[in-house]
Short mmCIF file of C-alpha atoms in Angstrom, two decimals:
data_model
loop_
_atom_site.label_atom_id
_atom_site.label_comp_id
_atom_site.label_asym_id
_atom_site.label_seq_id
_atom_site.Cartn_x
_atom_site.Cartn_y
_atom_site.Cartn_z
CA UNK A 23 32.47 -8.40 -20.28
CA UNK A 24 29.30 -7.92 -18.29
CA UNK A 25 26.90 -5.21 -19.43
CA UNK A 26 25.32 -4.92 -16.01
CA UNK A 27 26.40 -1.68 -14.47
CA UNK A 28 27.58 -1.48 -10.93
CA UNK A 29 25.19 1.46 -10.20
CA UNK A 30 21.58 0.77 -10.48
CA UNK A 31 18.55 1.94 -8.46
CA UNK A 32 18.86 -0.48 -5.54
CA UNK A 33 15.81 0.86 -3.60
CA UNK A 34 13.66 0.59 -6.73
CA UNK A 35 14.94 -2.87 -7.39
CA UNK A 36 14.18 -4.11 -3.82
CA UNK A 37 10.76 -2.54 -3.74
CA UNK A 38 9.83 -3.91 -7.14
CA UNK A 39 11.23 -7.37 -6.29
CA UNK A 40 9.33 -7.61 -3.00
CA UNK A 41 6.21 -6.43 -4.83
CA UNK A 42 6.70 -9.15 -7.48
CA UNK A 43 7.05 -11.76 -4.73
CA UNK A 44 3.65 -10.57 -3.36
CA UNK A 45 2.24 -10.82 -6.95
CA UNK A 46 3.58 -14.42 -7.17
CA UNK A 47 2.23 -15.34 -3.77
CA UNK A 48 -1.23 -14.00 -4.73
CA UNK A 49 -1.14 -16.10 -7.97
CA UNK A 50 -0.18 -19.15 -5.90
CA UNK A 51 -3.07 -18.53 -3.50
CA UNK A 52 -5.43 -18.24 -6.46
CA UNK A 53 -4.06 -21.49 -7.88
CA UNK A 54 -4.54 -23.40 -4.66
CA UNK A 55 -8.07 -21.86 -4.40
CA UNK A 56 -8.96 -23.14 -7.89
CA UNK A 57 -7.60 -26.53 -7.19
CA UNK A 58 -9.64 -26.68 -3.99
CA UNK A 59 -12.78 -25.49 -5.78
CA UNK A 60 -12.35 -28.14 -8.46
CA UNK A 61 -11.98 -30.86 -5.86
CA UNK A 62 -14.73 -29.68 -3.61
CA UNK A 63 -17.36 -28.29 -5.95
CA UNK A 64 -19.07 -31.63 -6.88
CA UNK A 65 -19.42 -32.54 -3.21
CA UNK A 66 -20.74 -29.13 -2.14
CA UNK A 67 -23.22 -28.70 -4.88
CA UNK A 68 -24.18 -32.34 -5.00
CA UNK A 69 -23.72 -32.57 -8.71
CA UNK A 70 -24.62 -36.13 -9.36
CA UNK A 71 -25.58 -37.66 -12.62
CA UNK A 72 -26.89 -41.23 -12.81
CA UNK A 73 -25.94 -41.88 -9.17
CA UNK A 74 -22.25 -40.80 -9.57
CA UNK A 75 -20.38 -37.56 -9.31
CA UNK A 76 -20.10 -35.34 -12.28
CA UNK A 77 -17.43 -36.29 -14.70
CA UNK A 78 -14.47 -33.79 -15.01
CA UNK A 79 -15.56 -32.91 -18.60
CA UNK A 80 -18.73 -31.47 -17.22
CA UNK A 81 -16.80 -29.12 -14.98
CA UNK A 82 -14.96 -27.55 -17.95
CA UNK A 83 -17.33 -24.50 -18.16
CA UNK A 84 -16.67 -23.90 -14.46
CA UNK A 85 -12.93 -24.34 -14.59
CA UNK A 86 -11.97 -22.76 -17.95
CA UNK A 87 -12.55 -19.10 -17.01
CA UNK A 88 -10.65 -19.47 -13.75
CA UNK A 89 -7.83 -21.36 -15.44
CA UNK A 90 -7.46 -18.52 -17.95
CA UNK A 91 -7.50 -16.07 -15.06
CA UNK A 92 -4.66 -18.08 -13.44
CA UNK A 93 -2.60 -18.00 -16.64
CA UNK A 94 -2.92 -14.15 -16.62
CA UNK A 95 -2.09 -14.08 -12.90
CA UNK A 96 1.11 -16.12 -13.32
CA UNK A 97 2.04 -14.07 -16.46
CA UNK A 98 1.73 -10.85 -14.41
CA UNK A 99 3.76 -12.39 -11.59
CA UNK A 100 6.55 -13.47 -13.94
CA UNK A 101 6.61 -10.19 -15.79
CA UNK A 102 6.85 -8.42 -12.39
CA UNK A 103 9.94 -10.41 -11.53
CA UNK A 104 11.41 -9.74 -14.99
CA UNK A 105 10.84 -6.00 -14.47
CA UNK A 106 12.64 -6.19 -11.15
CA UNK A 107 15.72 -7.90 -12.68
CA UNK A 108 15.63 -5.73 -15.80
CA UNK A 109 16.42 -2.66 -13.60
CA UNK A 110 20.04 -3.69 -13.65
CA UNK A 111 20.23 -3.01 -17.37
CA UNK A 112 17.52 -0.44 -18.20
CA UNK A 113 16.07 1.29 -15.06
CA UNK A 114 13.84 3.59 -17.05
CA UNK A 115 12.17 0.83 -19.13
CA UNK A 116 11.84 -1.49 -16.16
CA UNK A 117 10.34 1.27 -14.15
CA UNK A 118 7.74 1.92 -16.75
CA UNK A 119 6.95 -1.84 -16.99
CA UNK A 120 6.76 -2.11 -13.17
CA UNK A 121 4.46 0.87 -13.07
CA UNK A 122 2.13 -0.56 -15.71
CA UNK A 123 2.07 -3.95 -14.14
CA UNK A 124 1.33 -2.56 -10.74
CA UNK A 125 -1.70 -0.75 -12.05
CA UNK A 126 -2.93 -3.53 -14.33
CA UNK A 127 -2.37 -6.44 -11.95
CA UNK A 128 -6.06 -7.26 -11.30
CA UNK A 129 -5.51 -11.06 -12.10
CA UNK A 130 -3.23 -11.29 -8.98
CA UNK A 131 -5.62 -9.16 -6.91
CA UNK A 132 -2.93 -6.53 -7.13
CA UNK A 133 -0.63 -8.73 -5.10
CA UNK A 134 -2.79 -8.39 -2.04
CA UNK A 135 -2.66 -4.63 -2.80
CA UNK A 136 0.68 -4.40 -0.98
CA UNK A 137 2.50 -5.87 -3.91
CA UNK A 138 1.11 -3.34 -6.34
CA UNK A 139 1.88 -0.52 -3.95
CA UNK A 140 5.45 -1.58 -3.58
CA UNK A 141 5.85 -2.07 -7.33
CA UNK A 142 4.23 1.31 -8.02
CA UNK A 143 6.80 3.15 -5.70
CA UNK A 144 9.65 0.99 -7.05
CA UNK A 145 8.58 1.89 -10.66
CA UNK A 146 8.47 5.63 -9.93
CA UNK A 147 11.84 5.49 -8.16
CA UNK A 148 13.34 3.68 -11.15
CA UNK A 149 11.98 6.22 -13.57
CA UNK A 150 13.36 9.20 -11.73
CA UNK A 151 16.70 7.52 -10.95
CA UNK A 152 19.86 8.87 -12.59
CA UNK A 153 23.30 7.31 -12.38
CA UNK A 154 25.69 8.95 -9.99
CA UNK A 155 27.98 11.52 -11.58
CA UNK A 156 31.50 10.34 -12.07
CA UNK A 157 34.23 12.48 -10.45
CA UNK A 158 35.44 15.23 -12.78
CA UNK A 159 38.79 14.49 -14.44
CA UNK A 160 41.02 17.59 -14.72
CA UNK A 161 41.78 18.19 -18.35
CA UNK A 162 45.33 19.52 -17.63
CA UNK A 163 47.52 18.47 -14.79
CA UNK A 164 47.81 21.08 -12.15
CA UNK A 165 51.42 22.33 -11.56
CA UNK A 166 52.61 24.22 -8.58
CA UNK A 167 54.24 26.98 -10.66
CA UNK A 168 52.02 29.85 -11.90
CA UNK A 169 51.00 29.74 -15.48
CA UNK A 170 51.63 32.87 -17.66
CA UNK A 171 48.58 34.70 -18.90
CA UNK A 172 47.84 33.72 -22.50
CA UNK A 173 48.04 37.36 -23.67
CA UNK A 174 51.35 37.98 -22.01
CA UNK A 175 53.27 36.72 -25.00
CA UNK A 176 51.79 39.24 -27.48
#
């Protein structure tokens, strides 16, 4: 049997999911930017050694900090997606995670700022969400004839 409830904060899920998509897009743009910088840098800065372009091992001090930054960016993007889908099972915990990720998402440039804003609002909505109340079940069946007063038999 599925543990996913049929009632979950749909608005919070949608906002957090769209914000996570922006986080992933920002990480993708940063990845493409790093790849372009690695391919273009020797030509732009004319880094020649012995008449040939610099070997890739010489570019490691340039690439390593950006590569670590990208690892963090993709980790934030994936955790953002996890927090969106986690709202089906645990809206409060996922809301707190989305809220924290939206504030701390510097490696993804805050998802072009729009992603973090959407995740922030989605996280708050998930935290304050409560499941709808189930219809009250009557404890005793209602009968059409009047019930005697409990003290009438004394």
